[in-house]
C-alpha positions as a Markdown table, in Angstrom:
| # | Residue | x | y | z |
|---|---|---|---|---|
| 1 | Unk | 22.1 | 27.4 | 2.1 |
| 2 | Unk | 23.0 | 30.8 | 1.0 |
| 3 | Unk | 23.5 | 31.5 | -3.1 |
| 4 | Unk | 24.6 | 34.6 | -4.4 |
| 5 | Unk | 22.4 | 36.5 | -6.9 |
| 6 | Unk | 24.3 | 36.4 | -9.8 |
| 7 | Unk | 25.0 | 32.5 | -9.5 |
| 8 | Unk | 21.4 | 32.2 | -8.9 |
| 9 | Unk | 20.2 | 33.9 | -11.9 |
| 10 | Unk | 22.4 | 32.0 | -14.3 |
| 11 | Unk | 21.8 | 28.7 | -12.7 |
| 12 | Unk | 18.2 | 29.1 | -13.3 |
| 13 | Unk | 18.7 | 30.5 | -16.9 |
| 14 | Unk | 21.3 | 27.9 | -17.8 |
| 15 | Unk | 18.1 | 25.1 | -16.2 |
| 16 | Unk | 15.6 | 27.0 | -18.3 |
| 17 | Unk | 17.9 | 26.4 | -21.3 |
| 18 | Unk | 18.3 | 22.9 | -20.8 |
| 19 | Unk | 14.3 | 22.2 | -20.2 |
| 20 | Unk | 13.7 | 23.9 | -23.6 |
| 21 | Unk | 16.5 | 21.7 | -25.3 |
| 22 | Unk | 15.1 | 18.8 | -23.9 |
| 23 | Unk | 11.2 | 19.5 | -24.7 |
| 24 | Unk | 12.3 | 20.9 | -28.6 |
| 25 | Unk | 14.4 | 17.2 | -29.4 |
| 26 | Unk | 11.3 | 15.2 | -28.0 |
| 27 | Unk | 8.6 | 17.0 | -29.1 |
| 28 | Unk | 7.2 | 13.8 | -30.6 |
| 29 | Unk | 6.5 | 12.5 | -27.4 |
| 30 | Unk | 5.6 | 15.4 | -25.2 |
| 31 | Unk | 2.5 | 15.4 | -26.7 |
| 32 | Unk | 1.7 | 11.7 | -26.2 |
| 33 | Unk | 1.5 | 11.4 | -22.2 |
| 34 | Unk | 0.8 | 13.2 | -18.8 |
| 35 | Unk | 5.1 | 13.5 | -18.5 |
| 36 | Unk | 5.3 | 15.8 | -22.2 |
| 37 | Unk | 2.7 | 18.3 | -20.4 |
| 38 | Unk | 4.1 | 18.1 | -17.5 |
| 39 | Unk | 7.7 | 18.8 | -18.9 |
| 40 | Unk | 6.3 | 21.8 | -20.9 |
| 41 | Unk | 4.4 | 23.3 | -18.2 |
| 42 | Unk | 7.5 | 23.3 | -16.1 |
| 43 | Unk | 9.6 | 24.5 | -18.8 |
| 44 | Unk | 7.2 | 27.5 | -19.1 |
| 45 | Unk | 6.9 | 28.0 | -15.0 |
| 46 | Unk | 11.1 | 28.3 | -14.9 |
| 47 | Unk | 11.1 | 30.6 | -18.1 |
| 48 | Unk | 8.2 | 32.8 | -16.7 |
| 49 | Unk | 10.2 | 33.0 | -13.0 |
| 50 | Unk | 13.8 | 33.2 | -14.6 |
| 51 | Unk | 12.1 | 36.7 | -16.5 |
| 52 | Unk | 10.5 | 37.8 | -13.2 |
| 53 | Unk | 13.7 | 37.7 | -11.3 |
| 54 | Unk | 16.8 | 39.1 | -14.1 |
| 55 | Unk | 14.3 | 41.8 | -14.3 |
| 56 | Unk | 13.8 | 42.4 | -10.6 |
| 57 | Unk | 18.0 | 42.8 | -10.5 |
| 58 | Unk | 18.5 | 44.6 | -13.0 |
| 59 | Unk | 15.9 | 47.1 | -12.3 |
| 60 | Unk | 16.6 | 46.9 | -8.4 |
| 61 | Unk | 13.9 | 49.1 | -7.8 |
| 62 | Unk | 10.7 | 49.5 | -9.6 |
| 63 | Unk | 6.8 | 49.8 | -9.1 |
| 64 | Unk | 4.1 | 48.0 | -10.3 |
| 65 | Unk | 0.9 | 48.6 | -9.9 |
| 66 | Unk | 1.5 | 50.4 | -6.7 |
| 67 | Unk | 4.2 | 48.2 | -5.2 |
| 68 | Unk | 7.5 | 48.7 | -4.9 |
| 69 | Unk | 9.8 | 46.0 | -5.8 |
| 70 | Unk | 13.2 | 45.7 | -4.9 |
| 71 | Unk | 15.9 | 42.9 | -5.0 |
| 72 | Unk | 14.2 | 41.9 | -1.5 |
| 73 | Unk | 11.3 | 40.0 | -3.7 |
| 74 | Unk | 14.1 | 38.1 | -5.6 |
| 75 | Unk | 14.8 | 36.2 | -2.5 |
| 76 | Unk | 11.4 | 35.9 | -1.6 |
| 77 | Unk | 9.8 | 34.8 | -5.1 |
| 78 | Unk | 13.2 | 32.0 | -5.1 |
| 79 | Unk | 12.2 | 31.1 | -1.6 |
| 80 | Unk | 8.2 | 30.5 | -2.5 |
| 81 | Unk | 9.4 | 28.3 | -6.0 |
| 82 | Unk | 11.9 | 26.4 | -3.8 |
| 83 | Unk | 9.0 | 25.3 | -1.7 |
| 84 | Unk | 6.1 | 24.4 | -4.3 |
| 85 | Unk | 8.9 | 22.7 | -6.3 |
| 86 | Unk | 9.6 | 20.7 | -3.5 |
| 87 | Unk | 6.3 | 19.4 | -2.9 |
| 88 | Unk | 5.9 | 17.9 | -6.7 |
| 89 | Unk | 8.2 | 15.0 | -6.7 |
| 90 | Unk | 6.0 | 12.4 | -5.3 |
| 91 | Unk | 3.1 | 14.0 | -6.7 |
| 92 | Unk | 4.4 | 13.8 | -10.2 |
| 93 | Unk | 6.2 | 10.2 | -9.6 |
| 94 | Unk | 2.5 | 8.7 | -8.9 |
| 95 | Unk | 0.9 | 10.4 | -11.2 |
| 96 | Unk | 3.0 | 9.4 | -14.6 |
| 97 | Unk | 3.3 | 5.9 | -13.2 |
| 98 | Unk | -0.5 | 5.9 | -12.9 |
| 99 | Unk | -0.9 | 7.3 | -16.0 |
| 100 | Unk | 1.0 | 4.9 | -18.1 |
| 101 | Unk | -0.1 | 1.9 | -16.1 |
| 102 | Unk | -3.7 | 3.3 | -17.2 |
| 103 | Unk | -3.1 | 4.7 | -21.0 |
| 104 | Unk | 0.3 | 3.2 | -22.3 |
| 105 | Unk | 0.0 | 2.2 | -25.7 |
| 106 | Unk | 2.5 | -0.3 | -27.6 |
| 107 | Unk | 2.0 | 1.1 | -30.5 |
| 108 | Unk | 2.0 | 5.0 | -31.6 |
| 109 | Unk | -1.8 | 6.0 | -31.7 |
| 110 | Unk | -2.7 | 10.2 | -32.2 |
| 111 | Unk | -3.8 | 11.2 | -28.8 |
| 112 | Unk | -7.3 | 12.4 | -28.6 |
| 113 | Unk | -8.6 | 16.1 | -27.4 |
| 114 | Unk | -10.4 | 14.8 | -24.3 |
| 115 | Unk | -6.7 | 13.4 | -23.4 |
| 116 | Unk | -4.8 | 16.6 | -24.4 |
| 117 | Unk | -7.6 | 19.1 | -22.2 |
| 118 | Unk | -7.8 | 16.1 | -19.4 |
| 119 | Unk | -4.4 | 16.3 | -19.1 |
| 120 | Unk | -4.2 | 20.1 | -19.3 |
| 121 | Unk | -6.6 | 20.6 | -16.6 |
| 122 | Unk | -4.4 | 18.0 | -14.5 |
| 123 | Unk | -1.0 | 19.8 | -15.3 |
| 124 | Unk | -3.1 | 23.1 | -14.0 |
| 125 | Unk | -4.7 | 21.6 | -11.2 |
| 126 | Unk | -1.5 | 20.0 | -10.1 |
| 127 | Unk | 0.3 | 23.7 | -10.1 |
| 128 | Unk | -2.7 | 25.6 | -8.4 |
| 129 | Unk | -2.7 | 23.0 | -5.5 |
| 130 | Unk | 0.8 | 22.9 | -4.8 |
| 131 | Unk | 0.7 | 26.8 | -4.8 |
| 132 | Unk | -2.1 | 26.8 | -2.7 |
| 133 | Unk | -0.5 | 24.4 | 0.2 |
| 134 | Unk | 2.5 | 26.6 | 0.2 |
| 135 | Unk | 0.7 | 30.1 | 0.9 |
| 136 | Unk | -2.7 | 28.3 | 3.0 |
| 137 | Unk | -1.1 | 25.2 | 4.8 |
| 138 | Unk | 2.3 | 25.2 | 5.0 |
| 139 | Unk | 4.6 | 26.9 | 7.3 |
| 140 | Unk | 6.5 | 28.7 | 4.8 |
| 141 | Unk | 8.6 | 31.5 | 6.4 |
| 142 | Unk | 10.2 | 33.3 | 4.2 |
| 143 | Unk | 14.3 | 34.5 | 5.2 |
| 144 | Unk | 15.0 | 37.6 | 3.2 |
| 145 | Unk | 16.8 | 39.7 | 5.7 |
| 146 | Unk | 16.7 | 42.9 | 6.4 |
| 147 | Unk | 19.5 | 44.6 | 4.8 |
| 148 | Unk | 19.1 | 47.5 | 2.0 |
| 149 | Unk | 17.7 | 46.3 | -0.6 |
| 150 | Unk | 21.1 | 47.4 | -2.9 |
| 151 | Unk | 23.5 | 45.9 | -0.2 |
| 152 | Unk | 21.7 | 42.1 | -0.7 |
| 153 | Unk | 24.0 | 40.1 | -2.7 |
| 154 | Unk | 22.9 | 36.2 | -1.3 |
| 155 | Unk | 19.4 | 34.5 | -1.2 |
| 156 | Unk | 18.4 | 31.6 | 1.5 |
| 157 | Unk | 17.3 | 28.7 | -1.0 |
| 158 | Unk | 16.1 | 25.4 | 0.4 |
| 159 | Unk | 16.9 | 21.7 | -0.6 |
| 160 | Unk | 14.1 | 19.2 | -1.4 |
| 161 | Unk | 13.8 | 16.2 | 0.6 |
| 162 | Unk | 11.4 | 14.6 | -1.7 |
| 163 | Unk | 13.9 | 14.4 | -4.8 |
| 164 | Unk | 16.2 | 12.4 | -2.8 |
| 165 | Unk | 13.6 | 10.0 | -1.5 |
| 166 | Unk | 12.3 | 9.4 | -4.9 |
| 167 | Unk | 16.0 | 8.8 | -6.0 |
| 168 | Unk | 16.4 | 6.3 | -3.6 |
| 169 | Unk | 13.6 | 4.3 | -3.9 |
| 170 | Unk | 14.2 | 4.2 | -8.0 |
| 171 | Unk | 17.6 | 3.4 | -7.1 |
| 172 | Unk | 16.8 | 0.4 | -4.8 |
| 173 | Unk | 14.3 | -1.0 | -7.0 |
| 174 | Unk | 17.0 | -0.9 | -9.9 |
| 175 | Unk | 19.7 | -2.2 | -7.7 |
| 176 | Unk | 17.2 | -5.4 | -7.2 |
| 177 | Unk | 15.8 | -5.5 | -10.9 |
| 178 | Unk | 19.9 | -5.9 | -11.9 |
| 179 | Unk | 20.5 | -8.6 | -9.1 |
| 180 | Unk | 17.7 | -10.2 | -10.3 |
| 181 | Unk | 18.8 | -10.3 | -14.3 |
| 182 | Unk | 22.0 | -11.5 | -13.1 |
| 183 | Unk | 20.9 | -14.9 | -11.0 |
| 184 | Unk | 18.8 | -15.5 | -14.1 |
| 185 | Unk | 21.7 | -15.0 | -16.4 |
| 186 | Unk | 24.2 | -17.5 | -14.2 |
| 187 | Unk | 21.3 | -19.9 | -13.9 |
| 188 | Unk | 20.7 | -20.1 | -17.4 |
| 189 | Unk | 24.4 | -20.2 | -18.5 |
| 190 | Unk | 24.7 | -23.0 | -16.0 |
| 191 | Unk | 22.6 | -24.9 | -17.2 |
| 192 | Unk | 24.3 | -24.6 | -20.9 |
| 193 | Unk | 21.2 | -22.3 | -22.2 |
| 194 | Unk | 21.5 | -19.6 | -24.3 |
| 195 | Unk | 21.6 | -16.3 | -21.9 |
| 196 | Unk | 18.3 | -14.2 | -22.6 |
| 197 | Unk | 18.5 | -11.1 | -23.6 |
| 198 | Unk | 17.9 | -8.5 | -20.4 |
| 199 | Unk | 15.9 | -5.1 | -21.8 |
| 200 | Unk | 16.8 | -3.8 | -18.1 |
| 201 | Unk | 20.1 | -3.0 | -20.2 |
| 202 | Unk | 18.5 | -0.6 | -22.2 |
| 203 | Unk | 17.4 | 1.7 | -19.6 |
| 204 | Unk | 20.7 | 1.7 | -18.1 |
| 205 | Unk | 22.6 | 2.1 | -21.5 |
| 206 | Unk | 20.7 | 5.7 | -21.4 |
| 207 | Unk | 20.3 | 6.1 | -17.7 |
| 208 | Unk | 23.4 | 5.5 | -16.3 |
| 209 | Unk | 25.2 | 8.8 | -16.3 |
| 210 | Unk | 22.1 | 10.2 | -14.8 |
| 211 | Unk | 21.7 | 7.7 | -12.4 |
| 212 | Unk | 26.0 | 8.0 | -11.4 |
| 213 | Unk | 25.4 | 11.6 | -10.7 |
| 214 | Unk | 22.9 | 11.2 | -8.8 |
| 215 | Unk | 24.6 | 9.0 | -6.6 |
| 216 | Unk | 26.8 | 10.7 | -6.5 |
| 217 | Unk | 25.6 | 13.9 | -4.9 |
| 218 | Unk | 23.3 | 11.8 | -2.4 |
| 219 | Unk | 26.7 | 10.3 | -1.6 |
| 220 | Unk | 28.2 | 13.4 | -0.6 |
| 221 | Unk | 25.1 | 15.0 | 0.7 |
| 222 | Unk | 25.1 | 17.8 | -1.5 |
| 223 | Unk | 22.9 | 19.9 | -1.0 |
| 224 | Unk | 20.8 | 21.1 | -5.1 |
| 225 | Unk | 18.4 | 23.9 | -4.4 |
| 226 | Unk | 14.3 | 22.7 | -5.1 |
| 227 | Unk | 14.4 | 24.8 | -7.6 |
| 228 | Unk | 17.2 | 23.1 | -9.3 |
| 229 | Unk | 16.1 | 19.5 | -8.6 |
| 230 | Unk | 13.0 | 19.8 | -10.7 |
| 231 | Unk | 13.9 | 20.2 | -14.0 |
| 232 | Unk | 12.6 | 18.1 | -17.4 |
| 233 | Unk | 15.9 | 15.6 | -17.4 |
| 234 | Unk | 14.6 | 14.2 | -13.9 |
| 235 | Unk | 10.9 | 13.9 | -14.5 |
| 236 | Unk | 12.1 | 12.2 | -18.2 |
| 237 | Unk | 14.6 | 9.8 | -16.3 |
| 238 | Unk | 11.3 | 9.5 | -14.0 |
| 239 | Unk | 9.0 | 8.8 | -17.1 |
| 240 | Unk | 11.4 | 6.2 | -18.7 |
| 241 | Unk | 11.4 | 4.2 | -15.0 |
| 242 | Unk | 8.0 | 4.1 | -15.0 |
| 243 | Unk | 7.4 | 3.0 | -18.5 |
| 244 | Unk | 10.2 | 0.1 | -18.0 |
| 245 | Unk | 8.1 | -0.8 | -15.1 |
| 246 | Unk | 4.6 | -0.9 | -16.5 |
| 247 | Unk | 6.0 | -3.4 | -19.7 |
| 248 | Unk | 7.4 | -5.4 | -17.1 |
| 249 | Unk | 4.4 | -6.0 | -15.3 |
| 250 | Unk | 2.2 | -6.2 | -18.4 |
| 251 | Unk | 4.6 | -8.6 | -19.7 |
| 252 | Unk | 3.8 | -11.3 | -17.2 |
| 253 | Unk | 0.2 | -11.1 | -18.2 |
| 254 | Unk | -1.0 | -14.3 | -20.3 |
| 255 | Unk | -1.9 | -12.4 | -24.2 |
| 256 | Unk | 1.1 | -10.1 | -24.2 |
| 257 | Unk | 2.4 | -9.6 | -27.4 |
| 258 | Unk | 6.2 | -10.7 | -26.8 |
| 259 | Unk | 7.1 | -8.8 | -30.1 |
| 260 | Unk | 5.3 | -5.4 | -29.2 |
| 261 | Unk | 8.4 | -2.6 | -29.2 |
| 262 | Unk | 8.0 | 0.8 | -27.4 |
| 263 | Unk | 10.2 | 3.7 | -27.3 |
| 264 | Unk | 10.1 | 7.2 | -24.8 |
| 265 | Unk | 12.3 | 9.1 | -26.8 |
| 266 | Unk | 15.3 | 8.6 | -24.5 |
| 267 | Unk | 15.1 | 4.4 | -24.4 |
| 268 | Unk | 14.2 | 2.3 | -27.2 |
| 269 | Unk | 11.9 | -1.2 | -25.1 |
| 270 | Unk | 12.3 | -3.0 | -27.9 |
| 271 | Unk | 13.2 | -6.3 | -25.8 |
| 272 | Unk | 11.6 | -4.9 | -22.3 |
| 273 | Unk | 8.5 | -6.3 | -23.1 |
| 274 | Unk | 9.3 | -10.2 | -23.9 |
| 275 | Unk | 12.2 | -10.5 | -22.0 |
| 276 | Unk | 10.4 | -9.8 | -18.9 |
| 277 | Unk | 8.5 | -12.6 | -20.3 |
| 278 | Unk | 10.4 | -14.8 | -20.8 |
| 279 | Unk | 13.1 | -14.5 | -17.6 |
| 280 | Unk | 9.6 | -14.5 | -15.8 |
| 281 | Unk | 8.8 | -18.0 | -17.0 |
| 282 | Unk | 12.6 | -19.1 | -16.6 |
| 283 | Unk | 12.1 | -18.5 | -13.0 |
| 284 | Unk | 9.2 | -20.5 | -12.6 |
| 285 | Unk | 10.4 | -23.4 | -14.4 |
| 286 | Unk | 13.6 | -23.5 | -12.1 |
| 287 | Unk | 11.6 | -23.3 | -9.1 |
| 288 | Unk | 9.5 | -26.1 | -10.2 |
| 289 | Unk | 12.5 | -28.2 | -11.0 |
| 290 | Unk | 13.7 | -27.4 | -8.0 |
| 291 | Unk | 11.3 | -28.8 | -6.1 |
């Protein structure tokens, strides 16, 4: 798709002031987790390439270090962050899920430097190779065109197919995680029990607008630029997916505290953790009564 300059540059300041609003009202938890690094890191990367580029157009034409840059590299610096963004999504999506599955704590405990320069080196390491695999392995062609440099007034920017693909997996797992709650809810009522309570509700309580827009625009095939989809909302609604799904499965291990509470800044899990419990156990015991 083709974006003109102007809406390019405010787009991508108006995404850099939203990652820094985001990062500055949870900074008590960015520094807790693989996801607060991650969200910095990228909130840095934006502001860094957002500076890059208004300077580039206003200048128009100016030389660094011997090299003469023009509105030309504007298109072709958008071009190269539209592709390394694109190749994060799945990446990042493993990684916090593994990381949690691996380090989530119940309960708030002061993260340790080993953590804070192991996740550092990851947050680095996952930059440099994503850069690397856009200039050494992929088949990144860049489209500037070749018109004068003054007379350019649209950039070819690229969509990423990884952001839907994420999107709909999270969305089909929480399509079945709400059909799920809701056969245990009839079941129970029809039995005359009391209904449980169903912590799936809290994710969605915060979630939901996020996760409406989102269908939205996969709905109508609208195409976001990669540079657009990444942005700290989308790895925090990723973060808070993964948590909800770590205290679910932790919650069907035997010696799970049922009354252990957790919060990511964004959803409170104050019930995730023993009501996955305990609509777990429901389940089995109407199977067994069933047969």
């Amino acid at each position: 798709m083709r974006v003109p300059l102007s809406s390019l540059l405010l787009v991508l300041i108006g995404k850099c002031s939203l990652n820094w609003t985001v990062v500055v009202i949870q900074r008590r938890h960015m520094g807790s987790s693989l996801l607060g690094f991650l969200c910095i890191s990228l909130a840095l990367v934006d502001s860094f390439l957002a500076f890059i580029l208004s300077t580039i157009y206003f200048l128009q034409d100016v030389h660094v270090f011997g090299l003469r840059i023009t509105t030309h590299h504007i298109c072709l610096l958008v071009q190269i962050a539209c592709f390394t963004y694109s190749l994060l999504h799945w990446p990042v999506f493993v990684l916090i899920g593994l990381d949690h599955g691996w380090n989530l704590a119940l309960h708030p405990v002061p993260l340790r430097w080993y953590r804070k320069l192991g996740y550092t080196l990851s947050v680095i390491l996952i930059w440099a190779a994503a850069v690397l695999y856009v200039f050494l392995a992929s088949d990144l062609y860049p489209e500037v065109g070749e018109e004068f440099y003054l007379l350019i007034e649209q950039c070819w920017v690229f969509s990423s197919p990884q952001s839907t693909q994420v999107f709909m997996v999270s969305l089909l797992a929480l399509a079945c995680a709400v059909l799920h709650s809701s056969l245990v809810f009839l079941a129970r009522t029809a039995k005359g029990g009391e209904p449980p309570a169903v912590g799936l509700s809290v994710f969605l309580s915060t979630w939901v607008p996020f996760v409406v827009l989102q269908t939205i625009l996969l709905l109508f095939q609208v195409d976001t630029p990669a540079y657009v989809d990444l942005n700290v909302p989308w790895l925090c609604f990723l973060n808070s997916f993964a948590i909800g799904a770590v205290l679910w499965r932790r919650s069907q291990l035997p010696g799970f505290e049922k009354d252990s509470t957790f919060t990511d800044g964004f959803s409170s899990a104050v019930c995730i953790c023993w009501c996955g419990r305990r609509v777990g156990m429901f389940s089995s015991s109407i199977l067994k009564n069933v047969s």
